XYZ file of C-alpha atoms in Angstrom:
750
model
C 7.283 -141.404 18.897
C 6.525 -143.276 22.120
C 9.104 -145.628 23.544
C 8.453 -149.332 23.099
C 9.116 -152.240 25.453
C 10.724 -155.470 24.327
C 9.527 -158.828 25.579
C 12.286 -158.801 28.188
C 11.011 -155.482 29.556
C 13.818 -153.300 28.176
C 12.969 -149.911 26.694
C 13.555 -149.182 23.002
C 14.102 -145.662 21.720
C 15.034 -144.253 18.327
C 18.719 -143.319 18.151
C 17.813 -139.881 16.769
C 15.530 -139.113 19.711
C 18.013 -140.444 22.251
C 20.955 -138.500 20.788
C 18.930 -135.274 20.568
C 17.787 -135.513 24.191
C 21.264 -136.454 25.410
C 22.829 -133.520 23.583
C 20.265 -131.044 24.893
C 20.651 -132.327 28.448
C 24.418 -132.030 28.230
C 24.176 -128.557 26.704
C 21.961 -127.261 29.489
C 24.211 -128.848 32.097
C 27.291 -127.119 30.666
C 25.484 -123.789 30.315
C 23.871 -123.687 33.746
C 26.211 -125.778 35.913
C 29.689 -125.139 34.488
C 30.387 -122.365 32.010
C 28.083 -119.399 32.587
C 27.900 -117.348 35.784
C 24.748 -116.520 37.714
C 23.904 -112.844 37.703
C 23.317 -112.716 41.463
C 26.840 -113.425 42.704
C 28.639 -113.478 39.332
C 30.126 -116.906 40.083
C 30.154 -120.209 38.271
C 29.116 -123.238 40.368
C 32.686 -124.380 41.060
C 33.729 -120.881 42.133
C 30.706 -120.584 44.422
C 31.486 -123.927 46.022
C 35.116 -122.980 46.605
C 34.159 -119.749 48.369
C 31.470 -121.490 50.441
C 33.769 -124.376 51.384
C 36.478 -121.937 52.529
C 33.963 -120.079 54.680
C 32.874 -123.372 56.239
C 36.524 -124.185 56.974
C 36.812 -120.885 58.826
C 39.277 -119.425 56.316
C 38.106 -115.846 56.690
C 40.326 -112.844 56.082
C 41.414 -112.600 59.714
C 42.349 -116.267 60.117
C 45.547 -118.169 59.380
C 46.233 -119.509 55.908
C 45.671 -123.224 55.378
C 46.835 -125.637 52.714
C 44.976 -125.217 49.453
C 44.710 -128.991 49.157
C 42.418 -128.938 52.180
C 40.018 -126.561 50.456
C 40.096 -128.507 47.182
C 39.475 -131.748 49.085
C 36.415 -130.286 50.794
C 35.043 -128.883 47.537
C 35.308 -132.063 45.478
C 34.373 -134.285 48.419
C 31.284 -132.402 49.546
C 29.978 -130.282 46.684
C 31.746 -130.630 43.335
C 32.482 -134.205 42.226
C 34.907 -133.244 39.428
C 38.656 -133.248 38.879
C 40.864 -131.699 41.534
C 43.124 -129.987 38.984
C 40.218 -128.088 37.379
C 38.953 -127.097 40.801
C 42.382 -125.873 41.875
C 42.809 -123.870 38.661
C 39.506 -122.114 39.348
C 40.754 -121.393 42.857
C 44.070 -120.013 41.581
C 42.280 -117.716 39.158
C 40.333 -116.104 42.004
C 43.609 -115.508 43.878
C 45.609 -113.869 41.071
C 45.575 -110.047 41.381
C 46.445 -109.754 37.678
C 43.453 -111.922 36.679
C 40.769 -110.636 39.071
C 40.103 -106.967 39.637
C 39.021 -107.750 43.197
C 40.537 -111.136 44.136
C 38.431 -113.324 46.409
C 41.276 -115.443 47.764
C 44.473 -114.430 49.528
C 47.216 -116.887 48.629
C 50.658 -117.650 50.015
C 53.281 -119.324 47.851
C 53.611 -119.456 44.089
C 50.260 -118.545 42.531
C 51.553 -117.812 39.027
C 52.730 -114.624 37.372
C 51.694 -112.293 34.573
C 54.269 -113.915 32.305
C 52.842 -117.370 32.934
C 49.564 -117.438 34.875
C 49.593 -121.249 34.915
C 53.040 -121.537 36.475
C 51.496 -121.851 39.955
C 52.722 -124.433 42.425
C 50.805 -127.585 43.279
C 48.023 -127.260 45.831
C 50.021 -129.225 48.416
C 52.562 -126.399 48.487
C 50.324 -123.307 48.517
C 48.222 -121.874 51.330
C 45.119 -119.737 51.138
C 42.354 -117.877 52.898
C 39.552 -115.555 51.892
C 40.134 -111.864 51.255
C 38.114 -109.101 52.839
C 36.203 -108.603 49.574
C 34.720 -112.107 49.944
C 32.678 -110.788 52.895
C 30.451 -109.003 50.408
C 29.427 -112.449 49.147
C 29.224 -114.345 52.453
C 28.171 -111.804 55.069
C 24.431 -112.470 54.721
C 24.628 -116.184 53.933
C 23.068 -117.493 57.174
C 20.358 -114.855 57.351
C 17.632 -116.521 55.296
C 18.642 -114.623 52.181
C 19.008 -117.422 49.615
C 17.669 -120.875 48.880
C 19.559 -124.048 49.692
C 19.686 -127.350 47.816
C 21.045 -130.773 48.588
C 24.581 -131.548 47.464
C 25.334 -134.216 44.869
C 24.939 -137.129 47.320
C 22.151 -135.625 49.429
C 24.117 -135.644 52.676
C 24.262 -131.866 53.174
C 23.065 -128.619 51.673
C 24.734 -125.876 49.682
C 23.505 -122.395 48.663
C 21.987 -121.989 45.209
C 23.592 -118.552 45.012
C 25.597 -116.393 47.393
C 23.840 -113.269 48.739
C 26.192 -110.770 47.114
C 25.992 -107.236 48.446
C 27.735 -105.971 45.279
C 27.424 -106.948 41.580
C 30.513 -109.165 41.588
C 29.848 -110.210 37.995
C 30.460 -106.675 36.746
C 33.293 -105.977 39.175
C 35.479 -108.998 38.447
C 34.139 -109.934 35.037
C 34.163 -113.483 33.734
C 34.828 -115.657 30.696
C 33.287 -118.966 29.755
C 32.579 -121.199 26.796
C 29.424 -123.297 26.837
C 27.700 -125.338 24.140
C 26.572 -122.953 21.458
C 27.277 -119.834 23.500
C 29.954 -118.053 25.465
C 30.404 -115.157 27.843
C 33.005 -112.413 28.150
C 32.268 -109.756 30.765
C 35.055 -107.222 31.440
C 35.848 -106.088 35.017
C 34.835 -102.664 36.317
C 35.719 -100.277 39.126
C 33.780 -100.768 42.364
C 33.303 -97.082 43.147
C 31.989 -96.367 39.651
C 29.586 -99.319 39.672
C 28.309 -98.371 43.141
C 27.662 -94.824 41.982
C 25.819 -96.136 38.895
C 23.689 -98.461 41.046
C 22.634 -95.644 43.339
C 21.785 -93.503 40.323
C 19.777 -96.302 38.693
C 17.843 -97.022 41.896
C 16.860 -93.351 42.060
C 16.283 -93.096 38.293
C 14.930 -96.414 36.938
C 14.530 -94.964 33.427
C 18.234 -94.185 33.066
C 19.955 -94.992 29.782
C 23.438 -96.298 29.042
C 24.486 -92.769 28.176
C 23.470 -91.429 31.596
C 25.074 -94.392 33.397
C 28.346 -93.698 31.602
C 28.591 -90.501 33.619
C 29.280 -92.875 36.504
C 30.851 -95.891 34.737
C 33.321 -94.524 32.227
C 34.301 -97.986 31.009
C 35.842 -101.303 32.073
C 38.691 -101.221 34.576
C 41.231 -104.021 34.168
C 43.486 -105.256 36.984
C 46.709 -104.731 35.026
C 45.943 -101.098 34.215
C 46.994 -99.941 30.762
C 44.910 -97.742 28.511
C 41.460 -98.281 27.079
C 41.735 -96.462 23.755
C 38.342 -97.259 22.237
C 36.244 -94.147 21.519
C 33.458 -93.352 23.959
C 30.888 -93.969 21.241
C 32.127 -97.549 20.799
C 32.057 -98.179 24.555
C 28.502 -96.829 24.690
C 27.439 -99.130 21.824
C 28.816 -102.099 23.748
C 26.926 -101.050 26.880
C 23.758 -100.634 24.817
C 23.992 -103.989 23.031
C 26.033 -106.193 25.349
C 28.392 -107.123 22.516
C 31.480 -105.649 20.898
C 35.240 -105.342 21.149
C 37.491 -103.033 23.141
C 41.028 -101.906 22.293
C 43.528 -102.063 25.145
C 46.987 -100.605 24.966
C 50.055 -100.587 27.189
C 51.013 -97.325 28.843
C 54.503 -95.897 28.712
C 56.536 -92.909 29.810
C 59.809 -91.295 28.806
C 62.743 -91.435 31.200
C 65.717 -89.518 29.860
C 66.442 -91.226 26.546
C 64.546 -94.443 27.372
C 60.962 -95.544 26.853
C 59.560 -97.294 29.943
C 56.470 -99.488 29.577
C 54.861 -99.574 33.036
C 51.606 -101.407 32.385
C 50.379 -104.000 29.920
C 46.987 -104.859 28.443
C 44.881 -107.404 30.305
C 46.235 -110.997 30.129
C 49.339 -110.033 28.140
C 52.706 -111.432 29.139
C 55.674 -109.085 29.414
C 58.075 -111.818 28.302
C 55.956 -112.405 25.205
C 56.127 -108.709 24.322
C 59.910 -108.686 24.802
C 60.242 -111.744 22.574
C 58.153 -110.105 19.848
C 60.269 -106.932 19.899
C 63.528 -108.925 20.063
C 62.458 -110.976 17.038
C 62.010 -107.809 15.013
C 65.428 -106.606 16.132
C 67.080 -109.915 15.157
C 65.424 -109.789 11.741
C 66.738 -106.241 11.282
C 63.198 -104.930 10.997
C 63.531 -102.573 13.943
C 66.701 -100.489 13.473
C 65.180 -97.676 15.521
C 65.782 -99.661 18.749
C 69.269 -99.985 20.189
C 68.565 -101.933 23.377
C 65.776 -103.813 25.117
C 65.666 -104.994 28.738
C 63.312 -106.136 31.487
C 63.758 -104.261 34.780
C 60.615 -105.592 36.454
C 60.802 -106.357 40.187
C 58.540 -106.550 43.247
C 58.267 -102.790 43.516
C 57.536 -102.365 39.810
C 55.934 -105.576 38.481
C 55.980 -104.206 34.943
C 58.984 -102.223 33.773
C 60.069 -102.916 30.203
C 62.751 -100.513 28.973
C 63.291 -99.685 25.290
C 66.297 -97.595 24.296
C 65.934 -95.835 20.913
C 68.947 -95.739 18.620
C 69.197 -91.966 18.835
C 67.418 -88.927 20.159
C 66.170 -88.200 16.652
C 63.830 -91.213 16.788
C 60.188 -90.191 17.006
C 59.070 -92.024 20.155
C 55.364 -91.778 19.382
C 55.871 -93.207 15.888
C 58.026 -96.013 17.257
C 55.454 -96.917 19.915
C 52.643 -96.733 17.356
C 54.549 -99.280 15.299
C 55.049 -101.535 18.320
C 51.364 -101.244 19.232
C 50.511 -102.386 15.715
C 52.985 -105.257 15.457
C 53.139 -106.655 19.011
C 50.826 -107.547 21.879
C 51.317 -104.097 23.418
C 47.881 -103.494 21.981
C 45.099 -106.076 21.890
C 41.378 -106.319 21.444
C 39.104 -107.670 24.147
C 35.811 -109.268 23.228
C 32.695 -108.317 25.191
C 29.682 -110.626 25.301
C 27.524 -110.173 28.381
C 25.742 -113.539 28.111
C 24.676 -114.459 31.651
C 22.263 -116.786 33.449
C 19.372 -114.547 34.502
C 17.325 -114.840 37.692
C 14.810 -117.067 35.907
C 17.562 -119.619 35.198
C 17.810 -118.871 31.483
C 20.894 -117.555 29.676
C 20.437 -114.099 28.213
C 22.566 -111.350 26.683
C 22.272 -108.230 28.844
C 23.055 -104.629 28.112
C 24.467 -102.519 30.941
C 21.143 -101.063 32.064
C 19.263 -104.380 32.063
C 22.176 -106.137 33.796
C 22.247 -103.636 36.644
C 18.434 -103.676 36.895
C 18.455 -107.465 37.068
C 21.022 -107.371 39.853
C 19.086 -104.682 41.729
C 16.051 -106.983 41.471
C 18.172 -109.782 42.959
C 19.463 -107.490 45.696
C 15.962 -106.298 46.582
C 14.790 -109.886 46.919
C 17.846 -110.775 49.010
C 17.446 -107.801 51.347
C 13.713 -108.471 51.629
C 14.384 -112.101 52.548
C 16.928 -110.962 55.115
C 14.537 -108.480 56.677
C 11.683 -110.986 56.718
C 13.958 -113.581 58.263
C 15.079 -111.131 60.910
C 11.488 -109.986 61.535
C 10.401 -113.571 62.133
C 13.268 -114.042 64.603
C 12.255 -110.822 66.391
C 8.587 -111.837 66.499
C 9.442 -115.283 67.806
C 11.663 -113.768 70.497
C 8.982 -111.250 71.513
C 6.515 -114.091 71.754
C 8.904 -116.029 73.970
C 9.554 -112.938 76.093
C 5.800 -112.474 76.601
C 5.635 -116.001 77.971
C 8.667 -115.504 80.188
C 7.177 -112.313 81.590
C 3.972 -114.174 82.487
C 6.077 -116.798 84.196
C 7.995 -114.188 86.245
C 4.777 -112.494 87.299
C 3.459 -115.836 88.496
C 6.758 -117.417 89.414
C 5.589 -119.209 92.577
C 2.635 -120.835 90.864
C 4.725 -121.805 87.878
C 7.305 -123.440 90.157
C 4.572 -125.327 91.973
C 3.083 -126.626 88.758
C 6.460 -127.767 87.535
C 7.187 -129.531 90.866
C 3.843 -131.192 91.464
C 2.155 -131.789 88.154
C 2.863 -134.894 86.094
C 2.310 -132.983 82.829
C 3.370 -129.433 83.698
C 3.566 -128.470 80.077
C -0.122 -129.155 79.441
C -1.154 -127.466 82.684
C 0.819 -124.291 81.929
C -0.658 -124.074 78.461
C -4.216 -124.302 79.772
C -3.813 -122.095 82.813
C -1.946 -119.147 81.245
C -2.931 -119.588 77.541
C 0.674 -120.093 76.524
C 1.978 -121.501 73.240
C 4.178 -124.544 73.026
C 7.142 -122.330 72.194
C 6.579 -120.200 75.286
C 6.187 -123.217 77.568
C 9.380 -124.772 76.245
C 11.243 -121.544 76.986
C 9.812 -121.485 80.551
C 10.717 -125.098 81.197
C 14.247 -124.523 79.938
C 14.867 -121.657 82.381
C 17.847 -122.053 84.689
C 17.439 -121.433 88.394
C 19.844 -118.503 88.346
C 17.650 -116.797 85.775
C 14.778 -116.593 88.248
C 16.278 -113.576 89.902
C 14.260 -110.363 90.132
C 16.780 -108.607 87.854
C 15.803 -110.865 84.951
C 12.366 -109.303 84.841
C 13.894 -105.917 84.103
C 16.133 -107.471 81.425
C 13.113 -109.020 79.749
C 11.258 -105.721 79.773
C 14.300 -103.916 78.363
C 14.792 -106.547 75.654
C 11.114 -106.319 74.739
C 11.440 -102.591 74.252
C 14.471 -102.917 71.976
C 12.940 -105.722 69.923
C 9.626 -103.905 69.604
C 11.447 -100.895 68.190
C 13.372 -103.129 65.771
C 10.132 -104.875 64.760
C 8.562 -101.537 63.964
C 11.535 -100.499 61.790
C 11.553 -103.846 59.978
C 7.834 -103.742 59.285
C 8.021 -100.168 58.026
C 10.959 -101.022 55.749
C 9.214 -104.071 54.327
C 6.027 -102.127 53.672
C 7.791 -99.132 52.088
C 9.644 -99.498 48.780
C 11.315 -96.123 49.385
C 12.755 -97.281 52.735
C 13.923 -100.524 51.098
C 15.691 -98.594 48.328
C 17.323 -96.275 50.858
C 18.627 -99.249 52.836
C 20.035 -100.900 49.707
C 21.746 -97.681 48.618
C 23.182 -97.170 52.101
C 24.681 -100.666 52.173
C 26.116 -100.320 48.654
C 27.821 -97.041 49.540
C 29.166 -98.491 52.814
C 30.748 -101.422 50.962
C 32.136 -99.096 48.303
C 33.765 -96.955 50.963
C 35.444 -99.935 52.634
C 36.339 -101.991 49.536
C 36.577 -99.477 46.692
C 39.788 -98.167 45.140
C 41.002 -95.889 42.392
C 40.625 -96.697 38.700
C 43.626 -98.487 37.179
C 42.834 -98.454 33.465
C 43.059 -95.008 31.916
C 40.383 -94.271 29.326
C 41.718 -92.071 26.564
C 40.909 -91.916 22.872
C 43.927 -92.637 20.663
C 44.446 -92.812 16.962
C 44.670 -96.288 15.519
C 48.152 -97.777 15.769
C 50.061 -97.544 12.514
C 52.933 -99.810 11.628
C 55.904 -98.023 10.138
C 56.537 -98.520 6.469
C 58.988 -101.309 5.802
C 61.395 -98.830 4.283
C 61.492 -96.891 7.566
C 62.480 -99.991 9.489
C 65.530 -100.820 7.415
C 68.866 -99.148 7.927
C 69.509 -96.685 5.114
C 72.835 -97.632 3.558
C 74.204 -96.934 0.080
C 73.878 -99.953 -2.223
C 74.388 -100.805 -5.873
C 71.827 -103.146 -7.400
C 73.412 -105.329 -10.078
C 71.517 -107.265 -12.763
C 73.152 -109.841 -15.006
C 72.153 -110.654 -18.576
C 70.590 -113.942 -17.482
C 68.411 -112.205 -14.874
C 70.424 -112.749 -11.683
C 70.241 -109.890 -9.177
C 72.215 -108.912 -6.091
C 72.897 -105.896 -3.889
C 76.416 -104.639 -3.251
C 77.165 -102.293 -0.328
C 78.330 -98.845 -1.336
C 78.351 -96.816 -4.565
C 82.031 -97.362 -5.342
C 81.396 -100.883 -6.570
C 82.425 -101.685 -10.145
C 79.736 -104.092 -11.434
C 82.029 -105.245 -14.237
C 84.592 -106.497 -11.710
C 82.121 -108.807 -9.964
C 82.130 -112.525 -10.670
C 79.334 -113.977 -12.790
C 78.226 -117.465 -13.616
C 79.754 -119.137 -16.629
C 78.197 -117.699 -19.758
C 76.713 -114.758 -17.891
C 77.780 -111.116 -17.702
C 76.829 -107.716 -16.392
C 73.733 -106.127 -17.930
C 72.674 -103.169 -15.812
C 73.147 -101.573 -12.423
C 71.614 -98.770 -10.374
C 72.680 -96.916 -7.250
C 70.367 -96.256 -4.314
C 69.739 -96.983 -0.629
C 69.099 -100.283 1.118
C 65.660 -99.156 2.335
C 64.479 -98.191 -1.153
C 62.556 -100.283 -3.639
C 64.636 -101.976 -6.298
C 62.662 -102.264 -9.537
C 63.273 -104.525 -12.506
C 61.801 -104.321 -16.006
C 61.504 -107.295 -18.313
C 61.531 -107.422 -22.091
C 57.700 -107.369 -22.223
C 57.589 -104.006 -20.451
C 56.405 -105.310 -17.047
C 57.972 -103.878 -13.890
C 58.594 -105.754 -10.616
C 59.696 -104.347 -7.260
C 61.194 -105.471 -3.952
C 63.160 -103.839 -1.155
C 66.830 -103.634 -1.981
C 67.958 -105.061 1.367
C 66.106 -108.307 0.593
C 68.372 -109.016 -2.358
C 71.344 -111.320 -1.734
C 74.776 -109.895 -1.080
C 77.194 -109.234 -3.908
C 79.655 -111.578 -2.221
C 77.818 -114.307 -4.080
C 76.427 -114.361 -7.588
C 72.941 -113.328 -6.570
C 69.657 -115.098 -7.188
C 67.508 -115.522 -10.309
C 64.646 -113.028 -10.381
C 62.479 -115.674 -12.030
C 62.347 -117.379 -8.627
C 61.183 -114.206 -6.890
C 58.751 -112.948 -9.553
C 56.481 -114.525 -12.169
C 57.327 -112.934 -15.550
C 55.483 -114.000 -18.752
C 56.808 -116.956 -20.681
C 59.771 -116.018 -22.814
C 60.318 -112.648 -21.091
C 63.813 -111.686 -19.977
C 64.849 -109.135 -17.385
C 66.579 -106.245 -19.093
C 67.053 -103.394 -16.602
C 66.921 -102.185 -13.015
C 65.911 -98.958 -11.279
C 66.174 -97.630 -7.710
C 65.758 -94.302 -5.931
C 63.253 -92.089 -4.205
C 59.660 -92.513 -5.305
C 59.674 -89.081 -6.938
C 62.773 -89.898 -8.992
C 62.258 -90.301 -12.745
C 63.456 -92.814 -15.307
C 63.417 -92.991 -19.105
C 61.691 -96.108 -20.433
C 62.019 -97.051 -24.099
C 61.298 -99.962 -26.434
C 63.495 -101.208 -29.303
C 60.862 -99.812 -31.711
C 62.115 -96.316 -30.841
C 59.235 -95.266 -28.577
C 59.475 -94.133 -24.970
C 58.473 -91.783 -22.157
C 59.585 -90.501 -18.764
C 57.950 -91.927 -15.656
C 58.171 -91.598 -11.868
C 59.185 -94.569 -9.743
C 56.070 -94.174 -7.608
C 53.993 -95.086 -10.669
C 55.917 -98.344 -11.045
C 55.497 -99.696 -7.492
C 53.757 -103.048 -7.220
C 53.674 -105.940 -4.758
C 52.301 -108.293 -7.365
C 54.679 -111.103 -8.246
C 53.331 -110.997 -11.789
C 54.519 -107.397 -12.058
C 52.848 -104.316 -13.442
C 52.405 -103.622 -17.167
C 54.052 -100.234 -17.747
C 55.737 -100.047 -21.164
C 53.772 -101.235 -24.195
C 56.106 -103.269 -26.374
C 55.537 -104.796 -29.799
C 54.859 -108.568 -29.737
C 58.286 -109.297 -31.186
C 60.023 -106.339 -29.540
C 61.657 -105.775 -26.153
C 62.282 -103.030 -23.651
C 65.619 -101.268 -23.428
C 67.694 -100.679 -20.305
C 66.006 -97.873 -18.279
C 67.998 -94.679 -17.805
C 67.819 -92.356 -14.771
C 66.619 -88.806 -15.370
C 68.364 -85.960 -13.492
C 66.319 -83.134 -12.048
C 67.987 -80.661 -14.412
C 65.479 -79.691 -17.108
C 68.233 -78.710 -19.613
C 69.120 -82.331 -20.274
C 69.336 -84.038 -23.640
C 67.667 -87.315 -24.535
C 70.046 -89.483 -26.544
C 68.918 -92.467 -28.592
C 71.034 -94.694 -30.827
C 69.919 -97.321 -33.353
C 71.567 -100.595 -34.271
C 73.022 -99.082 -37.476
C 74.785 -96.304 -35.575
C 72.310 -93.421 -35.936
C 72.425 -91.106 -32.920
C 69.782 -88.482 -32.164
C 69.792 -85.997 -29.299
C 66.869 -83.712 -28.415
C 65.683 -81.585 -25.521
C 64.056 -83.463 -22.624
C 61.100 -81.075 -22.731
C 59.963 -82.779 -25.957
C 59.320 -86.048 -24.088
C 56.109 -86.502 -22.081
C 55.867 -87.867 -18.540
C 53.477 -90.846 -18.358
C 52.518 -93.512 -15.832
C 52.320 -96.196 -18.523
C 51.773 -96.664 -22.233
C 53.679 -96.855 -25.515
C 55.132 -93.380 -25.295
C 56.146 -91.200 -28.235
C 58.700 -91.697 -30.997
C 62.238 -90.951 -29.809
C 64.058 -91.688 -33.051
C 62.668 -92.492 -36.444
C 63.143 -96.146 -37.285
C 61.360 -97.069 -40.512
C 58.680 -99.700 -40.013
C 59.936 -102.139 -42.694
C 63.470 -102.018 -41.287
C 62.183 -102.634 -37.757
C 59.990 -105.548 -38.818
C 62.828 -107.129 -40.752
C 65.164 -106.674 -37.814
C 67.538 -104.546 -39.829
C 67.320 -101.577 -37.443
C 66.222 -101.211 -33.832
C 66.754 -98.854 -30.943
C 69.764 -100.160 -29.040
C 69.851 -97.768 -26.087
C 68.517 -94.468 -24.801
C 69.812 -92.327 -21.985
C 69.675 -88.832 -20.512
C 72.709 -86.559 -20.762
C 72.826 -83.846 -18.067
C 73.645 -80.265 -18.986
C 77.317 -79.960 -19.971
C 77.638 -83.690 -19.380
C 79.374 -86.374 -21.416
C 77.988 -89.341 -23.329
C 79.892 -92.612 -23.526
C 79.257 -94.805 -26.577
C 80.028 -98.448 -25.905
C 80.925 -101.005 -28.565
C 82.211 -104.527 -28.111
C 85.738 -103.636 -27.095
C 85.955 -99.862 -27.148
C 84.388 -96.797 -25.567
C 84.065 -93.352 -27.112
C 83.299 -90.274 -25.045
C 81.364 -87.416 -26.624
C 81.573 -84.035 -24.895
C 78.619 -81.676 -24.714
C 80.017 -79.696 -27.643
C 80.395 -82.918 -29.664
C 76.761 -83.829 -29.094
C 75.593 -80.652 -30.857
C 76.267 -82.387 -34.182
C 73.564 -84.935 -33.309
C 70.962 -82.564 -31.836
C 67.672 -82.308 -33.692
C 63.947 -82.511 -33.241
C 62.427 -85.594 -31.624
C 61.470 -88.398 -34.015
C 64.113 -87.589 -36.652
C 66.481 -90.170 -38.120
C 69.550 -88.762 -36.424
C 73.102 -88.686 -37.738
C 75.459 -91.553 -38.248
C 78.302 -92.056 -35.794
C 81.845 -92.177 -37.207
C 82.864 -95.329 -38.991
C 84.024 -98.048 -36.646
C 81.611 -96.868 -33.891
C 78.315 -97.814 -35.467
C 77.893 -101.252 -33.849
C 76.775 -99.667 -30.583
C 75.936 -101.951 -27.660
C 75.039 -99.286 -25.132
C 75.104 -95.698 -23.936
C 76.319 -94.443 -20.604
C 76.463 -91.064 -18.928
C 77.643 -89.786 -15.563
C 74.716 -88.717 -13.367
C 75.259 -85.680 -11.097
C 75.362 -86.530 -7.398
């Protein structure tokens, strides 16, 4: 749709078209002029302008530091008309040794710390100058290497890109968020990248796999460990996308664990806070003490003292890697503005090739620029030599002729450049010695011209020169790798039960479904206080780091760690608030122990089976259906099963029939209805006349306690023989006066 003009001459445009164009223009501005770096020098526009402005201010590595405000003022006043705070932040980032692998700026004052990178002082307080590494970006700036453009107000010029002698983008890395795209390039080691460049120049068909013989992986300024497998690193280098796993490094000093390096951009204080939080919440009993011993000599020194020498250090650290920032993932997205001005995602090979292409063009421009200077100087020297050979005539022409310039041009066939050089000669330069100097200079420049022309004509010579300069810079600026690359198993958080102090506890359940945990095994549940109208129902002894399990009348089992239950000092908490049992269901028993421990589960219909606690574990608040109960029936109180196989299963009905049989007659199941323990006639069960009241396991030579309303009767092992029979029989009646049984109890062996 073409734009229309109103009668007053104003332009009309559809809102859709205007908004679309405005958005696209803004997007391209953000992508190209703010967020994404250029592949040549690896800098964003504001970073490039800061470095250039500092070089113009004479803030080289050998000069005195000057106020940072002076640099920021020059940048925003001459080249970058944006906020001073954003400009200063970009400047600070290039000065922080924990943010940049090879910092470009040397700062004095408070430039932030690893704990808080943005805690730097205001620019009026800090001073700065360029570091030696910045020479690799600026050394060839005035040698015709790069193009120049006018600044924002057209009063001066600035370089489009800095003539980097090294791939700064890969060395220092970068991050940026544009419109619809972002970039995340990790830093690398200079020596490794230089070696890879030389190899790629000699072998243009190299693959990522062959380059990884030189570049083993990213190298972060804060050190640490890169624990991603080599195959994953190679995939990232082949695609330009992926994630890396970084981990802190540690060592053992006597009984302490010393963390001496952290993953990139991770704060030591944050890590300490995360560990301390776990300690406060009693989720890290393996740690006795935690302290920060960092100083100027050791910037990172976090000391962890295990509770005892028996603590497995590797397991503890694996847990901390999993639950704290001691391990983190770093995103890689090598989305960069290519030489053609378009953003593109590069793999390692194409990125290095693109930079080599940039470097070749830069070196070629430098050589051509220098060759032109040499040719111009030789041309001038030819004219000066003619003048010296005819010095008397030249002097006469200059003294007598009104237009000596024109006369000299015609008489000696000189160019305007040569004549200007002759006319600008000083009298003292007319000495005889100058003729020899000219001849000597001609010889040196002629030799240089020959070398330059040969280099420009030969791609092999050009490659050799580039390689030589890369290796020279690597020798002067390179250093050792900081990040160790080692494959590690994935960090594994310790099980919650391993993180809780193991103390003896007694889990108590009331008849109304209130639960609590009392310290120790000497607790008498009957002596505890209960709410009005409530009383003790069941209890079980175990450890605080074990799972406490509860069964409801519908046969569903629920579990939680025992230490999470409220203390027995109070009256506990209702389990209905912690779990979601079916409507009408009531909690009727509790279990606790090792996962391989066994319990007897039974329903009031007289059916039951033995099961392991590990088969009952569930994190579901709705529980796990284990025991199949009749619609109108309910589960009985579970009974622990000793490891002794010579035990007796005892079951008693509501009319006082007691049956004992060998435990071997009862199957071990994970769930189900089970088998018949004692014969309860169907009509009597349906009418409610007779039901199974309780079932328990009597250990070999143990005693069985029969509980009625107000009395307790103890049956010795010899007494129980009168009630022993085959499973599923009716059993024998208890003595008169003991037939209204409310429960069975036996002493479990310790």
